[in-house]
CSV table of C-alpha atoms in Angstrom, one decimal:
chain,number,residue,atom,x,y,z
A,1,MET,CA,0.0,0.0,0.0
A,2,ARG,CA,2.8,2.4,1.0
A,3,ILE,CA,4.6,1.7,-2.3
A,4,ARG,CA,1.4,2.5,-4.3
A,5,VAL,CA,1.0,5.8,-2.5
A,6,LEU,CA,4.6,6.7,-3.2
A,7,TRP,CA,4.1,5.8,-6.9
A,8,ALA,CA,1.1,8.0,-7.1
A,9,VAL,CA,2.8,10.9,-5.4
A,10,SER,CA,5.7,10.5,-7.8
A,11,LEU,CA,3.5,10.6,-10.8
A,12,LEU,CA,1.6,13.6,-9.6
A,13,ALA,CA,4.9,15.4,-9.0
A,14,ALA,CA,5.9,14.7,-12.5
A,15,CYS,CA,2.7,16.1,-13.8
A,16,ASN,CA,3.3,19.3,-11.8
A,17,THR,CA,6.7,20.0,-13.4
A,18,PRO,CA,6.2,23.4,-15.0
A,19,PRO,CA,6.9,23.6,-18.8
A,20,ASP,CA,10.2,25.0,-19.8
A,21,PRO,CA,9.5,28.5,-21.1
A,22,CYS,CA,12.6,28.4,-23.3
A,23,THR,CA,11.3,25.4,-25.1
A,24,SER,CA,8.1,27.1,-26.2
A,25,MET,CA,9.9,30.3,-26.9
A,26,CYS,CA,12.4,28.5,-29.2
A,27,ALA,CA,9.5,26.9,-31.1
A,28,THR,CA,7.8,30.3,-31.5
A,29,ALA,CA,11.1,31.9,-32.5
A,30,THR,CA,11.7,29.2,-35.1
A,31,ASP,CA,8.3,29.8,-36.7
A,32,ARG,CA,8.6,33.5,-36.6
A,33,TYR,CA,12.1,33.7,-38.1
A,34,GLY,CA,11.2,31.1,-40.7
A,35,SER,CA,8.2,33.3,-41.8
A,36,CYS,CA,10.5,36.3,-42.0
A,37,LEU,CA,13.1,34.5,-44.2
A,38,ALA,CA,10.3,33.4,-46.5
A,39,GLU,CA,9.0,36.9,-46.6
A,40,TRP,CA,12.6,38.1,-47.6
A,41,ASP,CA,12.8,35.3,-50.1
A,42,VAL,CA,15.9,33.7,-48.6
A,43,ALA,CA,16.5,30.2,-47.3
A,44,TRP,CA,17.6,29.2,-43.8
A,45,GLU,CA,21.0,28.6,-45.3
A,46,ALA,CA,21.5,32.3,-46.0
A,47,ALA,CA,21.1,33.0,-42.3
A,48,GLY,CA,23.8,30.5,-41.4
A,49,TYR,CA,21.4,27.6,-40.5
A,50,ALA,CA,20.9,24.3,-42.5
A,51,ASP,CA,17.2,24.4,-41.9
A,52,ALA,CA,14.5,25.2,-39.3
A,53,ASN,CA,15.6,22.2,-37.2
A,54,ASP,CA,19.1,23.6,-37.1
A,55,PHE,CA,17.9,26.9,-35.9
A,56,ARG,CA,15.7,25.3,-33.3
A,57,ASP,CA,18.7,23.2,-32.1
A,58,ALA,CA,20.8,26.4,-31.9
A,59,CYS,CA,18.1,28.1,-29.9
A,60,ASP,CA,17.8,25.1,-27.5
A,61,THR,CA,21.6,25.2,-27.1
A,62,TRP,CA,21.5,28.9,-26.5
A,63,ALA,CA,19.1,28.3,-23.6
A,64,TRP,CA,21.2,25.5,-22.3
A,65,THR,CA,24.3,27.7,-22.4
A,66,SER,CA,22.5,30.6,-20.8
A,67,ARG,CA,21.5,28.5,-17.9
A,68,HIS,CA,25.1,27.5,-17.3
A,69,LEU,CA,25.9,31.2,-17.2
A,70,GLU,CA,22.9,31.9,-15.0
A,71,GLU,CA,24.1,29.2,-12.5
A,72,ASP,CA,27.6,30.7,-12.5
A,73,ALA,CA,26.2,34.2,-11.9
A,74,GLN,CA,23.8,32.9,-9.2
A,75,GLN,CA,20.9,34.5,-11.1
A,76,ASP,CA,18.3,31.7,-10.4
A,77,GLY,CA,15.3,32.1,-12.7
A,78,ALA,CA,16.7,34.9,-14.9
A,79,VAL,CA,16.8,32.8,-18.0
A,80,ASP,CA,13.3,31.5,-17.5
A,81,GLN,CA,12.1,35.1,-17.2
A,82,MET,CA,14.1,36.1,-20.3
A,83,CYS,CA,12.5,33.3,-22.3
A,84,ARG,CA,9.0,34.4,-21.1
A,85,ASP,CA,9.9,38.0,-22.1
A,86,TYR,CA,11.0,36.9,-25.5
A,87,SER,CA,7.9,34.8,-26.0
A,88,SER,CA,5.8,37.8,-25.1
A,89,GLN,CA,7.7,39.9,-27.6
A,90,LEU,CA,7.5,37.4,-30.4
A,91,GLY,CA,3.7,37.2,-29.8
A,92,GLY,CA,3.5,40.5,-31.7
A,93,GLY,CA,3.9,38.5,-34.9
A,94,THR,CA,6.2,40.8,-36.9
A,95,CYS,CA,9.7,40.4,-38.1
A,96,ASP,CA,10.7,43.4,-36.2
A,97,ASP,CA,9.6,41.6,-33.0
A,98,PHE,CA,12.2,38.9,-33.8
A,99,THR,CA,15.0,41.1,-35.1
A,100,ALA,CA,14.8,43.4,-32.1
A,101,ILE,CA,15.9,40.6,-29.8
A,102,ASP,CA,19.5,40.9,-28.8
A,103,TRP,CA,20.4,37.2,-28.3
A,104,ALA,CA,23.8,38.2,-27.0
A,105,ALA,CA,22.4,40.3,-24.1
A,106,LEU,CA,22.3,38.9,-20.6
A,107,PRO,CA,19.8,40.2,-18.1
A,108,TRP,CA,22.6,40.5,-15.5
A,109,SER,CA,26.1,42.0,-15.7
A,110,PRO,CA,28.7,39.2,-16.3
A,111,ALA,CA,31.4,38.9,-13.7
A,112,HIS,CA,34.8,39.9,-14.9
A,113,ASP,CA,37.4,37.2,-15.0
A,114,SER,CA,40.7,38.2,-13.4
A,115,GLY,CA,42.5,36.4,-16.1
A,116,THR,CA,45.9,34.7,-15.6
A,117,ALA,CA,47.4,37.3,-13.3
A,118,PRO,CA,49.9,35.6,-10.9
B,1,MET,CA,21.5,32.1,-31.7
B,2,ALA,CA,24.6,31.2,-33.6
B,3,PRO,CA,26.1,34.7,-33.0
B,4,ARG,CA,25.2,34.3,-29.4
B,5,LEU,CA,26.9,31.0,-29.0
B,6,GLN,CA,29.9,32.1,-31.0
B,7,LEU,CA,30.2,35.2,-28.8
B,8,LEU,CA,30.3,33.3,-25.5
B,9,LEU,CA,33.5,31.4,-26.2
B,10,PRO,CA,35.6,34.4,-27.1
B,11,LEU,CA,34.2,36.2,-24.1
B,12,LEU,CA,35.4,33.5,-21.8
B,13,LEU,CA,38.7,33.2,-23.6
B,14,SER,CA,39.3,36.9,-23.6
B,15,ALA,CA,40.4,36.8,-20.1
B,16,CYS,CA,43.4,34.8,-21.2
B,17,VAL,CA,44.4,37.1,-24.1
B,18,PRO,CA,47.9,38.5,-23.2
B,19,GLU,CA,48.9,42.1,-23.8
B,20,ALA,CA,49.7,42.6,-27.4
B,21,GLU,CA,53.5,42.6,-27.8
B,22,VAL,CA,55.2,45.3,-29.9
B,23,LYS,CA,57.1,43.4,-32.5
B,24,ASN,CA,58.3,46.0,-34.8
B,25,THR,CA,58.7,49.7,-34.6
B,26,PRO,CA,60.1,51.2,-37.8
B,27,THR,CA,63.1,53.6,-37.6
B,28,HIS,CA,61.5,55.8,-40.2
B,29,VAL,CA,58.6,57.9,-39.2
B,30,PRO,CA,56.2,60.2,-41.2
B,31,ASP,CA,57.6,63.5,-42.3
B,32,THR,CA,55.7,66.0,-40.1
B,33,ASP,CA,57.4,69.0,-41.7
B,34,THR,CA,55.6,68.8,-45.0
B,35,ALA,CA,52.6,71.0,-45.7
B,36,GLU,CA,50.4,67.9,-45.6
B,37,GLY,CA,52.2,66.6,-42.5
B,38,THR,CA,50.5,63.8,-40.7
B,39,ASP,CA,47.6,65.7,-39.3
B,40,THR,CA,44.7,63.4,-39.1
B,41,PRO,CA,41.0,64.2,-38.7
B,42,GLU,CA,39.9,64.2,-35.2
B,43,GLY,CA,39.3,60.7,-34.0
B,44,LEU,CA,41.3,59.0,-36.8
B,45,SER,CA,44.4,57.6,-35.2
B,46,THR,CA,45.1,54.0,-36.3
B,47,ALA,CA,45.5,51.7,-39.3
B,48,VAL,CA,44.3,48.2,-38.5
B,49,VAL,CA,45.9,45.6,-40.8
B,50,SER,CA,45.2,42.0,-41.6
B,51,THR,CA,48.4,40.1,-42.4
B,52,ILE,CA,48.8,36.6,-44.0
B,53,SER,CA,51.5,34.0,-44.3
B,54,GLU,CA,53.1,33.2,-47.7
B,55,ASP,CA,50.9,30.1,-48.1
B,56,TYR,CA,47.7,31.9,-47.1
B,57,ALA,CA,47.3,29.4,-44.3
B,58,VAL,CA,47.2,31.8,-41.4
B,59,GLY,CA,46.8,35.5,-40.7
B,60,ALA,CA,47.1,38.0,-37.8
B,61,LEU,CA,45.9,41.4,-36.9
B,62,ALA,CA,48.3,44.3,-36.5
B,63,THR,CA,47.9,48.1,-35.9
B,64,VAL,CA,49.9,51.1,-37.0
B,65,GLY,CA,49.7,54.5,-35.4
B,66,LEU,CA,49.0,57.1,-38.1
B,67,SER,CA,51.0,59.8,-36.4
B,68,ASP,CA,54.2,57.8,-35.7
B,69,TRP,CA,53.8,54.6,-37.7
B,70,HIS,CA,54.4,52.6,-34.5
B,71,ILE,CA,53.5,49.0,-35.3
B,72,THR,CA,51.9,46.6,-32.9
B,73,ASP,CA,52.0,43.2,-34.5
B,74,GLU,CA,50.4,39.8,-34.1
B,75,ILE,CA,47.7,40.9,-31.8
B,76,VAL,CA,45.2,38.2,-32.5
B,77,ASP,CA,44.9,35.4,-35.0
B,78,LEU,CA,42.9,35.9,-38.2
B,79,THR,CA,42.3,33.6,-41.2
B,80,GLY,CA,44.5,33.4,-44.3
B,81,ASP,CA,41.9,35.4,-46.2
B,82,THR,CA,40.6,38.2,-44.0
B,83,VAL,CA,39.6,41.6,-45.4
B,84,LEU,CA,39.2,44.5,-42.9
B,85,ARG,CA,36.8,47.3,-43.3
B,86,THR,CA,35.7,50.2,-41.1
B,87,SER,CA,32.1,51.3,-41.5
B,88,GLY,CA,30.1,53.4,-39.0
B,89,ASP,CA,31.9,53.0,-35.7
B,90,ARG,CA,32.9,49.4,-36.1
B,91,VAL,CA,35.7,47.4,-37.6
B,92,PHE,CA,34.5,44.4,-39.7
B,93,ALA,CA,36.7,41.4,-40.3
B,94,LEU,CA,35.4,39.6,-43.4
B,95,HIS,CA,36.7,36.0,-43.4
B,96,ARG,CA,36.3,35.2,-47.1
B,97,PHE,CA,36.8,32.1,-49.2
B,98,THR,CA,35.9,28.9,-47.3
B,99,TYR,CA,35.6,30.7,-44.0
B,100,ASP,CA,32.3,32.5,-44.6
B,101,THR,CA,32.1,34.4,-41.4
B,102,VAL,CA,32.2,38.0,-40.2
B,103,ARG,CA,33.5,39.4,-36.9
B,104,ILE,CA,32.5,42.8,-35.7
B,105,TYR,CA,34.8,44.7,-33.3
B,106,GLN,CA,34.8,47.9,-31.4
B,107,PRO,CA,37.9,49.7,-32.7
B,108,GLY,CA,40.9,49.1,-30.5
B,109,ASP,CA,39.3,46.2,-28.5
B,110,TRP,CA,40.7,43.1,-30.2
B,111,SER,CA,40.2,40.8,-27.2
B,112,ALA,CA,36.9,39.5,-28.5
B,113,PRO,CA,34.5,40.4,-31.3
B,114,GLU,CA,31.3,42.0,-30.2
B,115,VAL,CA,29.5,39.8,-32.7
B,116,GLU,CA,30.4,36.9,-34.9
B,117,VAL,CA,28.1,36.1,-37.9
B,118,ALA,CA,28.0,32.8,-39.7
B,119,LEU,CA,27.0,33.3,-43.3
B,120,ALA,CA,25.8,30.7,-45.7
B,121,ASP,CA,28.2,28.0,-46.8
B,122,GLY,CA,30.2,29.3,-49.7
B,123,ALA,CA,29.1,32.9,-49.2
B,124,ASN,CA,32.6,34.4,-49.4
B,125,PRO,CA,32.0,37.9,-48.0
B,126,HIS,CA,33.9,40.6,-49.8
B,127,ASP,CA,32.8,44.0,-48.7
B,128,VAL,CA,30.6,45.7,-46.2
B,129,GLU,CA,28.9,49.1,-45.8
B,130,MET,CA,26.8,50.3,-42.9
B,131,CYS,CA,23.6,51.8,-44.3
B,132,GLY,CA,20.5,52.8,-42.4
B,133,GLY,CA,21.9,51.2,-39.2
B,134,LEU,CA,22.3,47.8,-40.9
B,135,ALA,CA,25.4,46.1,-42.3
B,136,PHE,CA,25.1,45.2,-46.0
B,137,ILE,CA,27.6,42.5,-47.0
B,138,THR,CA,28.5,41.5,-50.5
B,139,GLN,CA,28.9,37.8,-51.0
B,140,TYR,CA,31.1,36.6,-53.9
B,141,GLY,CA,29.6,33.1,-53.8
B,142,ARG,CA,25.9,34.0,-53.8
B,143,ASN,CA,23.4,36.1,-55.8
B,144,ASP,CA,22.4,38.3,-52.9
B,145,ILE,CA,23.7,40.7,-50.4
B,146,ALA,CA,23.3,39.7,-46.7
B,147,VAL,CA,21.7,42.4,-44.5
B,148,ILE,CA,22.8,42.0,-40.9
B,149,ASP,CA,21.9,43.7,-37.7
B,150,PRO,CA,25.4,44.6,-36.4
B,151,ASP,CA,24.2,44.6,-32.8
B,152,THR,CA,22.9,41.1,-32.8
B,153,GLY,CA,24.4,39.4,-35.8
B,154,ILE,CA,21.0,38.3,-37.0
B,155,LEU,CA,20.2,38.2,-40.7
B,156,VAL,CA,17.4,40.8,-41.1
B,157,GLY,CA,17.1,40.9,-44.9
B,158,ALA,CA,18.7,40.3,-48.3
B,159,VAL,CA,19.1,42.2,-51.5
B,160,ASP,CA,18.4,40.1,-54.6
B,161,LEU,CA,21.1,40.4,-57.2
B,162,SER,CA,20.0,37.6,-59.5
B,163,SER,CA,19.3,40.2,-62.2
B,164,LEU,CA,23.1,40.7,-62.4
B,165,ALA,CA,23.9,37.0,-62.7
B,166,ASP,CA,25.3,35.3,-65.8
B,167,SER,CA,24.3,31.7,-66.8
B,168,ASP,CA,25.8,30.1,-63.6
B,169,GLY,CA,23.4,32.2,-61.5
B,170,ILE,CA,26.0,34.0,-59.5
B,171,PRO,CA,27.2,37.5,-60.4
B,172,GLU,CA,30.4,37.5,-58.3
B,173,VAL,CA,29.7,40.9,-56.6
B,174,SER,CA,32.8,42.2,-54.8
B,175,THR,CA,33.4,45.9,-54.2
B,176,MET,CA,30.7,48.2,-52.7
B,177,VAL,CA,30.6,51.9,-51.9
B,178,GLN,CA,28.0,54.3,-50.5
B,179,GLY,CA,27.2,57.3,-52.6
B,180,ALA,CA,24.5,59.6,-51.2
B,181,PRO,CA,23.4,58.4,-47.8
B,182,GLY,CA,21.1,55.4,-48.2
B,183,THR,CA,22.4,54.4,-51.7
B,184,LEU,CA,24.9,51.7,-52.3
B,185,TYR,CA,26.7,50.7,-55.5
B,186,VAL,CA,28.3,47.3,-56.1
B,187,GLY,CA,30.5,46.0,-58.9
B,188,ALA,CA,29.9,42.5,-60.4
B,189,HIS,CA,32.8,40.5,-61.9
B,190,ASN,CA,30.6,37.8,-63.6
B,191,PHE,CA,32.7,34.8,-64.2
B,192,ASP,CA,31.2,31.6,-65.6
B,193,ARG,CA,31.8,28.9,-63.0
B,194,ASN,CA,30.6,26.3,-65.5
B,195,ALA,CA,33.2,27.2,-68.1
B,196,ASP,CA,36.5,27.5,-66.3
B,197,TRP,CA,35.6,30.9,-64.9
B,198,VAL,CA,35.8,32.8,-68.1
B,199,SER,CA,34.6,36.3,-68.1
B,200,ALA,CA,30.9,36.5,-68.7
B,201,GLY,CA,30.1,40.2,-68.6
B,202,GLY,CA,30.0,42.3,-65.5
B,203,GLY,CA,28.1,45.3,-64.3
B,204,VAL,CA,27.3,47.8,-61.6
B,205,ALA,CA,24.1,48.0,-59.5
B,206,GLU,CA,22.6,50.8,-57.5
B,207,ILE,CA,20.8,49.7,-54.4
B,208,ASP,CA,18.3,51.5,-52.1
B,209,CYS,CA,19.1,50.5,-48.5
B,210,GLU,CA,15.6,51.2,-47.2
B,211,SER,CA,13.8,49.0,-49.7
B,212,GLN,CA,16.8,46.6,-50.0
B,213,ALA,CA,16.3,46.5,-53.7
B,214,VAL,CA,18.2,47.1,-56.9
B,215,THR,CA,17.1,50.4,-58.4
B,216,HIS,CA,19.4,50.7,-61.5
B,217,THR,CA,22.0,48.6,-63.3
B,218,TRP,CA,24.8,49.4,-65.8
B,219,SER,CA,26.9,47.0,-67.9
B,220,PHE,CA,30.7,47.1,-67.5
B,221,GLU,CA,33.1,44.4,-68.1
B,222,THR,CA,34.2,42.7,-64.8
B,223,ALA,CA,33.6,45.8,-62.8
B,224,ASP,CA,34.8,47.3,-59.5
B,225,VAL,CA,33.5,50.4,-57.9
B,226,TYR,CA,35.3,53.2,-56.0
B,227,ILE,CA,34.3,56.6,-54.7
B,228,ASP,CA,36.0,59.9,-53.7
B,229,PRO,CA,34.6,60.5,-50.2
B,230,GLU,CA,34.5,64.3,-50.9
B,231,ASP,CA,32.4,63.8,-54.1
B,232,THR,CA,29.6,61.3,-53.7
B,233,ASP,CA,27.9,62.6,-56.8
B,234,HIS,CA,30.4,60.6,-58.8
B,235,LEU,CA,31.2,56.9,-58.9
B,236,TYR,CA,34.4,55.5,-60.4
B,237,VAL,CA,34.0,52.2,-62.2
B,238,TYR,CA,37.0,50.2,-63.4
B,239,ALA,CA,36.0,47.8,-66.2
B,240,THR,CA,38.7,45.2,-66.7
B,241,GLY,CA,40.2,45.1,-70.2
B,242,ASP,CA,38.6,48.5,-70.9
B,243,GLY,CA,39.4,51.3,-68.6
B,244,LEU,CA,38.2,53.8,-65.9
B,245,TYR,CA,34.8,55.4,-66.1
B,246,ARG,CA,33.3,58.3,-64.1
B,247,LEU,CA,29.6,57.8,-63.5
B,248,ASP,CA,27.4,60.7,-62.5
B,249,THR,CA,25.1,59.3,-59.8
B,250,THR,CA,22.6,62.0,-60.2
B,251,THR,CA,22.1,61.7,-64.0
B,252,ARG,CA,23.2,58.0,-64.0
B,253,GLU,CA,25.4,58.8,-67.1
B,254,PRO,CA,28.9,57.3,-67.3
B,255,ALA,CA,31.8,59.1,-69.0
B,256,PHE,CA,35.0,57.4,-70.1
B,257,LEU,CA,38.1,58.7,-68.3
B,258,VAL,CA,41.1,56.7,-69.3
B,259,SER,CA,41.8,53.4,-71.1
B,260,GLU,CA,44.1,50.5,-70.2
B,261,ASP,CA,45.9,51.2,-73.4
B,262,ASP,CA,46.6,54.7,-72.3
B,263,LEU,CA,47.7,53.6,-68.9
B,264,GLY,CA,49.9,50.8,-70.3
B,265,ALA,CA,48.6,48.6,-67.6
B,266,ALA,CA,45.5,47.4,-65.8
B,267,VAL,CA,44.3,49.1,-62.6
B,268,VAL,CA,44.0,46.6,-59.7
B,269,GLY,CA,43.1,49.1,-57.0
B,270,LEU,CA,42.1,52.7,-56.5
B,271,ALA,CA,42.1,55.1,-53.5
B,272,ALA,CA,40.6,58.5,-54.1
B,273,SER,CA,40.6,61.8,-52.3
B,274,ALA,CA,39.8,65.4,-53.3
B,275,GLY,CA,39.6,64.8,-57.0
B,276,GLN,CA,42.7,62.6,-57.3
B,277,ALA,CA,43.3,58.8,-57.0
B,278,VAL,CA,46.3,56.8,-56.3
B,279,VAL,CA,46.1,53.5,-58.3
B,280,THR,CA,48.0,50.3,-58.2
B,281,THR,CA,48.6,48.8,-61.6
B,282,THR,CA,49.9,45.6,-63.3
B,283,ASP,CA,51.1,45.2,-66.9
B,284,ASP,CA,51.1,42.3,-69.3
B,285,ALA,CA,54.3,41.0,-67.7
B,286,TYR,CA,52.6,41.1,-64.2
B,287,ALA,CA,54.9,43.9,-63.1
B,288,TYR,CA,53.3,46.1,-60.5
B,289,GLY,CA,53.4,49.9,-60.1
B,290,VAL,CA,51.8,52.8,-58.4
B,291,GLY,CA,50.6,56.1,-60.0
B,292,CYS,CA,48.0,58.8,-59.9
B,293,ILE,CA,44.9,59.5,-62.0
B,294,ALA,CA,43.3,63.0,-62.1
B,295,LEU,CA,39.6,62.2,-61.6
B,296,ASP,CA,38.4,65.1,-63.8
B,297,THR,CA,40.6,64.5,-66.8
B,298,GLY,CA,41.9,61.0,-66.5
B,299,ALA,CA,45.5,62.2,-66.8
B,300,PHE,CA,47.9,59.5,-65.5
B,301,ASP,CA,51.1,60.2,-63.6
B,302,PRO,CA,53.2,57.3,-62.6
B,303,ILE,CA,54.9,57.4,-59.1
B,304,GLU,CA,57.0,54.2,-59.1
B,305,ALA,CA,57.4,50.6,-60.2
B,306,VAL,CA,57.8,48.1,-57.4
B,307,ASP,CA,59.2,44.6,-57.0
B,308,ASN,CA,56.1,43.5,-55.1
B,309,TYR,CA,52.7,42.0,-55.6
B,310,LEU,CA,50.3,44.7,-54.6
B,311,ILE,CA,47.4,43.0,-52.9
B,312,SER,CA,45.2,45.9,-51.9
B,313,ILE,CA,45.0,49.7,-51.6
B,314,ASP,CA,42.9,51.5,-49.0
B,315,ALA,CA,42.4,55.3,-48.5
B,316,ASN,CA,41.9,57.1,-45.2
B,317,SER,CA,40.2,60.4,-44.6
B,318,ALA,CA,43.6,62.1,-44.1
B,319,GLY,CA,44.2,61.7,-47.9
B,320,GLU,CA,46.6,58.8,-47.6
B,321,ALA,CA,46.6,55.6,-49.6
B,322,TRP,CA,48.0,52.5,-47.9
B,323,VAL,CA,49.2,49.8,-50.2
B,324,SER,CA,49.7,46.2,-49.0
B,325,ALA,CA,52.8,44.8,-50.7
B,326,ARG,CA,54.1,41.3,-50.5
B,327,SER,CA,57.0,39.5,-52.2
B,328,HIS,CA,56.8,38.8,-55.9
B,329,TRP,CA,58.6,36.4,-58.2
B,330,SER,CA,60.3,39.4,-59.9
B,331,ASN,CA,62.4,39.8,-56.7
B,332,PRO,CA,61.7,37.4,-53.9
B,333,ALA,CA,64.0,39.3,-51.6
B,334,ALA,CA,61.9,42.5,-51.8
B,335,PRO,CA,60.5,43.1,-48.3
B,336,ASN,CA,56.9,42.7,-47.5
B,337,GLY,CA,55.2,45.7,-46.0
B,338,LEU,CA,52.9,48.7,-46.2
B,339,LEU,CA,53.6,51.5,-48.7
B,340,VAL,CA,52.0,54.9,-47.9
B,341,TYR,CA,51.2,57.6,-50.4
B,342,ASP,CA,49.9,61.1,-50.1
B,343,ILE,CA,47.0,61.3,-52.6
B,344,PRO,CA,46.7,65.1,-53.1
B,345,THR,CA,50.4,65.5,-53.9
B,346,CYS,CA,50.7,62.1,-55.7
B,347,SER,CA,53.9,61.2,-53.8
B,348,ALA,CA,55.3,58.4,-51.7
B,349,ARG,CA,55.6,58.9,-48.0
B,350,THR,CA,57.4,55.7,-47.2
B,351,THR,CA,60.7,56.7,-48.8
B,352,THR,CA,63.0,54.3,-47.0
B,353,GLY,CA,61.2,51.1,-47.5
B,354,PRO,CA,57.8,49.7,-46.5
B,355,LEU,CA,56.4,49.5,-42.9
B,356,SER,CA,57.2,45.9,-42.2
B,357,THR,CA,54.9,43.5,-40.5
B,358,VAL,CA,55.9,40.0,-39.5
B,359,LEU,CA,53.5,38.4,-42.0
B,360,ALA,CA,52.7,40.2,-45.3
B,361,PRO,CA,50.0,42.8,-45.1
B,362,PHE,CA,46.7,41.9,-46.9
B,363,SER,CA,44.1,44.6,-46.1
B,364,VAL,CA,44.0,47.9,-44.2
B,365,ALA,CA,41.2,49.8,-42.5
B,366,PHE,CA,41.3,52.9,-40.4
B,367,TYR,CA,39.7,54.3,-37.3
């Protein structure tokens, strides 16, 4: 009986895991940029990506990398918020909404490395 | 995303970049007693140079002070085919054949690029101009111009150049200049890739930056475009095998200036200032020289013959032309280096030999 209860709790906990906001943002960004490229009559290749899947993969990698930086900078939750903000921005539905995003920007100031000083 | 990811690594590595070591300070310095002197416009202080090895395998970045010709060499690695350009307030490193990437730097900060852009496979970026806040990049291996947001590295548009293409579909567009603000001009070489790269025409296109569209075209054989920054109403078009034209950008009418026959050589590069141009030339025996062309009459005045292969020529707003010279079969012992000329007086300023870099200079930009 106790084991069944534990299984049920575990399953419920799994169901309660919130969706990753970066996953949905990357899906939206892929659709949006793909539409823009089509509007400009250029292929994904012109933008440096093999196809839409390649862009989506790059976006997912960007999120993964950003979370490593977030952890180093002790900025818990900042990347999730950034992805939610980008999703909101992309909801406007225009190419300007996409191109206005600065993917190189971090929502916190990166710590400076002291380098190799002795 | 790709620019983002490519930016992260250099950012992390930048902490490990050592101080640039001064490798070479020439004993000769600019003549500051001449009327022209070395006065430079406010804010213009430095030549930034891409250098390459003899086998084109590797390259490096160097800087030269415009006031004292002090050289700081081998600051960071570059590819073996990197052209440098300054446009707006940025320095662009165009990594050309087989590299197909562009790095954008803040002038003087070489520890890491602000942005790195991956272009399409085989793009072969040749030239860049900032126009309307966006970077327009000619691509020798494609039939369009990439339009990039220089802040993010994202492709935000393209200019279709298929109307310039020959039968292989690619017009081989290389040089690009800006006339009146908002209007670009590009030169097309047009080689037939399906027939041993024989010449297949050529031309010039006028492009409106806002609409990102071609607004006019002209036919010129294997064309390159140049401009005198003090006279943007005229464009100078060199048509290979033919000669130099002066094209009125307001009436769109070209006028013939001087022929290759009259020059006795072909022009391989041109740097203009205040109605005069310093040109690099090569004759039928592939001997190189430097001379001047008056841009109103086409009169040619040779300065000197050189025992070097003259790779490029670039002008700065102080009226100087900087020529990248490397060793040539005519005299393998001739030193590599930078030759500097004063455009208004049509005279050499490097009179005791070139400004020597460790690897041969390849391309020069100024900031």
